[in-house]
Tab-separated table of C-alpha atoms in Angstrom:
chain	number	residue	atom	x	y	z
A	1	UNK	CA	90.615	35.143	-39.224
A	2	UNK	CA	92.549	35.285	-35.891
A	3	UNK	CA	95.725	32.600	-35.262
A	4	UNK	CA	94.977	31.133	-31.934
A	5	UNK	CA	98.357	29.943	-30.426
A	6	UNK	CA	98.857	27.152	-27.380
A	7	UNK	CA	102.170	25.994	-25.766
A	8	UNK	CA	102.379	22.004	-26.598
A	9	UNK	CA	103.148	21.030	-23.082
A	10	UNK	CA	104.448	17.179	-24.409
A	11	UNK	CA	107.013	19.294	-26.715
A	12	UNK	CA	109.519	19.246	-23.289
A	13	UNK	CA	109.754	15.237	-23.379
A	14	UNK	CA	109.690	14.912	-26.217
A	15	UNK	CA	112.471	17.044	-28.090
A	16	UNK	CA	115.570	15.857	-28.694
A	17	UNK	CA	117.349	18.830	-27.397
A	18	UNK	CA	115.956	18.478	-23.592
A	19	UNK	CA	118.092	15.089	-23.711
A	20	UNK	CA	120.718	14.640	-21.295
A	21	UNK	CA	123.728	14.097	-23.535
A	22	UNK	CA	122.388	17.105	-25.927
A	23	UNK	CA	121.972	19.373	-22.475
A	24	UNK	CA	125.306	18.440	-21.734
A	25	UNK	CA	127.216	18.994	-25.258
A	26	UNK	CA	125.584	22.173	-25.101
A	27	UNK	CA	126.870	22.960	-21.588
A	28	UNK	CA	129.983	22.053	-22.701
A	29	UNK	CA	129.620	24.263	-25.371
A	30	UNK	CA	128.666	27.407	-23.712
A	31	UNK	CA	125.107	26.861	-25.161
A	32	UNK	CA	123.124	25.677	-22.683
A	33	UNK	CA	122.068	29.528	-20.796
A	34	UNK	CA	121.887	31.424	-24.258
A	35	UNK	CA	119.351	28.606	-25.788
A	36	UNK	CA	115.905	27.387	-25.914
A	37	UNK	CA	113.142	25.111	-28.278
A	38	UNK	CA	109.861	25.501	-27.544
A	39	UNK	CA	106.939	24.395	-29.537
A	40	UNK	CA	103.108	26.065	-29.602
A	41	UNK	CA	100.200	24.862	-31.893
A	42	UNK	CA	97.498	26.349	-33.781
A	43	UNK	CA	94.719	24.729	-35.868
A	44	UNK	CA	93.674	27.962	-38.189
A	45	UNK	CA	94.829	27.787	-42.223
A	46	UNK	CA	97.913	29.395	-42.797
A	47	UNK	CA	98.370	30.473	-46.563
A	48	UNK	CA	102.346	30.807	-46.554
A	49	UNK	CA	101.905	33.283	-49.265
A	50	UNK	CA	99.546	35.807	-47.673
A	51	UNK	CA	99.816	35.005	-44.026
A	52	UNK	CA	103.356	35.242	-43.009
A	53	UNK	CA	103.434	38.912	-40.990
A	54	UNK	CA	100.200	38.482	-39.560
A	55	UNK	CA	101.111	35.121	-38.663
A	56	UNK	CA	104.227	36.037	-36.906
A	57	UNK	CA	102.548	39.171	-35.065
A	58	UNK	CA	99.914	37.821	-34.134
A	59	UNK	CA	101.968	34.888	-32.197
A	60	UNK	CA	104.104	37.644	-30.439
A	61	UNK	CA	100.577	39.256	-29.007
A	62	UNK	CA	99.593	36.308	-28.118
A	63	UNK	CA	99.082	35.684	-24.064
A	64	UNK	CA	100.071	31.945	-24.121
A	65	UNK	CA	103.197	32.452	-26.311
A	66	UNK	CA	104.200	35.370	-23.830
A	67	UNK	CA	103.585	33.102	-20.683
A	68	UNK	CA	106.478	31.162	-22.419
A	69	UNK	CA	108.687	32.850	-24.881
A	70	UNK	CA	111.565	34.224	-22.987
A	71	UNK	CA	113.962	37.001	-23.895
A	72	UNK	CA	117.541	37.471	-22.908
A	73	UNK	CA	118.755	40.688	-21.005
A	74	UNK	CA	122.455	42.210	-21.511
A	75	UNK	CA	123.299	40.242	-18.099
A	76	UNK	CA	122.238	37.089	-19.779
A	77	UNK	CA	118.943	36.709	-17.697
A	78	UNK	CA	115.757	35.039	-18.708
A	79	UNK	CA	112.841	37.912	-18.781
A	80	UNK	CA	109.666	37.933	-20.333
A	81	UNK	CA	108.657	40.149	-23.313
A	82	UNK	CA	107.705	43.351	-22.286
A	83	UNK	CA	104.834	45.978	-23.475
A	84	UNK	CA	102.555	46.243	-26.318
A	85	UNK	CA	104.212	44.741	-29.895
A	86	UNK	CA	103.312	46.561	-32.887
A	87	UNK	CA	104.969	45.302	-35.659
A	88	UNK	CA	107.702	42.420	-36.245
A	89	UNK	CA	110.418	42.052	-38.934
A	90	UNK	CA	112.010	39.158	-40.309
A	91	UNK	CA	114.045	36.906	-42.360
A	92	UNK	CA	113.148	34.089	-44.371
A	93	UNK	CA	115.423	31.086	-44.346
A	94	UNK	CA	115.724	28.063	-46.386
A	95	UNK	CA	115.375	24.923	-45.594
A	96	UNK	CA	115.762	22.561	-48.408
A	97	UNK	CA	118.425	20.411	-47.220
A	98	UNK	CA	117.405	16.670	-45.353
A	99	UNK	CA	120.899	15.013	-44.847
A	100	UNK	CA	123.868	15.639	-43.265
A	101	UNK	CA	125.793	14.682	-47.187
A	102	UNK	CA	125.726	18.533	-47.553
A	103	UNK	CA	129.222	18.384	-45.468
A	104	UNK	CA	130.590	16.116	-47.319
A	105	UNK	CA	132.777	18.963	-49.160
A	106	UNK	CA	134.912	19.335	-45.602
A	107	UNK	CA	135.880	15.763	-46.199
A	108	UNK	CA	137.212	16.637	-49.642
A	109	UNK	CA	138.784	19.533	-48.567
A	110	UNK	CA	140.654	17.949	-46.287
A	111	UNK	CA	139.254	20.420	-43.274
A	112	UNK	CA	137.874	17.364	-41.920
A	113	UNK	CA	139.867	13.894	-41.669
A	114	UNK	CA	138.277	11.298	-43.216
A	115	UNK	CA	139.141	8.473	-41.698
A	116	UNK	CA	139.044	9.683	-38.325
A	117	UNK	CA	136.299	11.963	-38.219
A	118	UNK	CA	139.599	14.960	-36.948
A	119	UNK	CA	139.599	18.804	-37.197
A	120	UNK	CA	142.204	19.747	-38.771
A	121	UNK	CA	144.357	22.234	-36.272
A	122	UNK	CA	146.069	25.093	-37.470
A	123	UNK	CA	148.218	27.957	-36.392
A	124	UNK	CA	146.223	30.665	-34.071
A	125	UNK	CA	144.854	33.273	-36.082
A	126	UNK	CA	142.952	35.817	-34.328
A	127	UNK	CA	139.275	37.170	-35.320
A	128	UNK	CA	139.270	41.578	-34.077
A	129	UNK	CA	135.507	42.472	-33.601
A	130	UNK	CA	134.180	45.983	-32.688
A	131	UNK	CA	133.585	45.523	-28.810
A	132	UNK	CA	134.570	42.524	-28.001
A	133	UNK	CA	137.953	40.741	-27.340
A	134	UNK	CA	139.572	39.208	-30.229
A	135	UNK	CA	138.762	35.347	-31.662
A	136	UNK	CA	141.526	32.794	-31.567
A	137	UNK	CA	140.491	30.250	-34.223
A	138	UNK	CA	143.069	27.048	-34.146
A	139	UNK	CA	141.694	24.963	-36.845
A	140	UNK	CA	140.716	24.795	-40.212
A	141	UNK	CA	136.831	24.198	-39.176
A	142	UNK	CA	136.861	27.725	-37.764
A	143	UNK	CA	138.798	29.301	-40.446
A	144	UNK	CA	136.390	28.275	-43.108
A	145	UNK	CA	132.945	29.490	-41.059
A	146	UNK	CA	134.693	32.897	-39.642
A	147	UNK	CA	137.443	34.148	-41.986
A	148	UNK	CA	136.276	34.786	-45.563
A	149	UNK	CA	140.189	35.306	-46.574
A	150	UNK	CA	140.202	30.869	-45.700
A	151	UNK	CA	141.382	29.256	-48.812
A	152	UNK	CA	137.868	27.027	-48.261
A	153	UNK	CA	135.975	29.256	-47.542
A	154	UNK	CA	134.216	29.124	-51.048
A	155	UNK	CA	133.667	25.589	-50.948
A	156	UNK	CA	129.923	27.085	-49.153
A	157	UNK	CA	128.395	29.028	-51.359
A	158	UNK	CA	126.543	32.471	-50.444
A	159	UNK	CA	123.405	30.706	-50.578
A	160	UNK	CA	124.458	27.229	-48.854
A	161	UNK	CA	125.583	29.319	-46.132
A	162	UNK	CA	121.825	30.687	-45.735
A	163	UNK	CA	120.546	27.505	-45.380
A	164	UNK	CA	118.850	26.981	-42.079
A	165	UNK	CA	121.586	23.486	-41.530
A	166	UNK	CA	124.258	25.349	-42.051
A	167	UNK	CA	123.487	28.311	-39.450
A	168	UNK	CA	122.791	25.935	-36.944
A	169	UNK	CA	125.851	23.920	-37.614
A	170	UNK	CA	127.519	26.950	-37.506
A	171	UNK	CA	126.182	28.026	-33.977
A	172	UNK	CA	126.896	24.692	-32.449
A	173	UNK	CA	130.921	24.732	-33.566
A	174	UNK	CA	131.255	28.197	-32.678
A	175	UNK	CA	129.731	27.729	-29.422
A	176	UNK	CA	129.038	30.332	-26.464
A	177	UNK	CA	131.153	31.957	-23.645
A	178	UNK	CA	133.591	29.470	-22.005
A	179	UNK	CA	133.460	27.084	-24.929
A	180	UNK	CA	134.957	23.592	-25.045
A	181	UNK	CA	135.868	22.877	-28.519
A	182	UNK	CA	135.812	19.472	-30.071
A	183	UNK	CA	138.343	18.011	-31.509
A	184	UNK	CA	136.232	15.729	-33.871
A	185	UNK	CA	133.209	16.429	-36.282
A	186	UNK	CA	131.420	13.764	-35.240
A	187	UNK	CA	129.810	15.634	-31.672
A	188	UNK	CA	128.848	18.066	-33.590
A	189	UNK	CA	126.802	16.392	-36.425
A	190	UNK	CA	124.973	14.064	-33.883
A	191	UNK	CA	123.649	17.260	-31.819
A	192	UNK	CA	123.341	19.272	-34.928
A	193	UNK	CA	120.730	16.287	-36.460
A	194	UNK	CA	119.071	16.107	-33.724
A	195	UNK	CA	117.855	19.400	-33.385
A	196	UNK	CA	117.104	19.768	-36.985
A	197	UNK	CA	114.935	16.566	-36.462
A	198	UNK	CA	113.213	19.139	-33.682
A	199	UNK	CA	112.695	22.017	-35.612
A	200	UNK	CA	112.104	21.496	-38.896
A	201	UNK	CA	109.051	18.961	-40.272
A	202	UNK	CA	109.342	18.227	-43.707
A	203	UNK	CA	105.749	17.018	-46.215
A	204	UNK	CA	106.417	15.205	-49.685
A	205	UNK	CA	103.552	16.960	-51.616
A	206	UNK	CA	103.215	14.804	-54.786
């Protein structure tokens, strides 16, 4: 059997993440030119056990998904995927969380105000990566997702920090080139469940 893939033209109205204020955050952000959702269809079985390389594959060869799938160059330009595709790797990643309570722990930690919704600042402590200029992290926020000397950062486990929510939160308070940090959680949690919302469907199998 053969997965036949189409693009799902409604997707663009009706994702979260094509909203104005999400656009903008993301702009903001340094997001908005390094990111995209879009969403295709196909109505063949798919055994998750059995089907899961020749699944992905077979999307990647497809001439629909191509049309639309977009790559980004080392100039940061949209291009389409080029030549034949012979093989694809990747990584499984959870998603078993449905609420937002998983943060809860940056309340109690006190990275997080919790009456106000703050980031708690910090002094500047700076992040040296191979090639690239070095990170300034001011706040505790940043400490705990980049620095794995933070005093919190073990408050995530190894595994919560695999979880699908907790990448993408990630992403969104790290941000792109020419980020605009926020100052309060709260921005970040509204985008972040809204695009969860977007990507990830969840079934109650009883």
């Amino acid at each position: 059997m053969k997965f036949h893939f189409e693009y799902h033209t409604k997707s663009p109205n009706e994702l979260e993440y094509n909203s104005k204020r999400v656009q903008d955050l993301l702009e903001k952000w340094g997001m908005r030119r390094h990111s995209y959702i879009k969403r295709f269809i196909y109505e063949e079985y798919f055994d998750y056990e059995n089907d899961e390389h020749k699944f992905l594959l077979e999307f990647f060869k497809d001439e629909n998904v191509r049309e639309e799938f977009k790559i980004q160059s080392d100039q940061n330009n949209w291009k389409e995927l080029q030549g034949d595709i012979y093989d694809v790797a990747y990584e499984k990643v959870p998603c078993n969380l449905t609420t937002l309570h998983f943060f809860d722990r940056l309340y109690d930690a006190a990275i997080v105000r919790r009456e106000s919704g703050a980031i708690v600042k910090t002094f500047p402590t700076y992040l040296e990566e191979d090639n690239s200029s070095p990170i300034m992290i001011t706040d505790e926020l940043r400490k705990l997702l980049l620095l794995v000397d933070s005093p919190h950062y073990d408050i995530f486990s190894k595994d919560d920090r695999n979880e699908f929510m907790f990448r993408a939160f990630k992403s969104i308070c790290l941000g792109g080139d020419m980020c605009q940090f926020e100052d309060f959680v709260s921005e970040y949690f509204n985008i972040l469940k809204k695009i969860y919302k977007d990507l990830i469907w969840y079934v109650r199998i009883k």
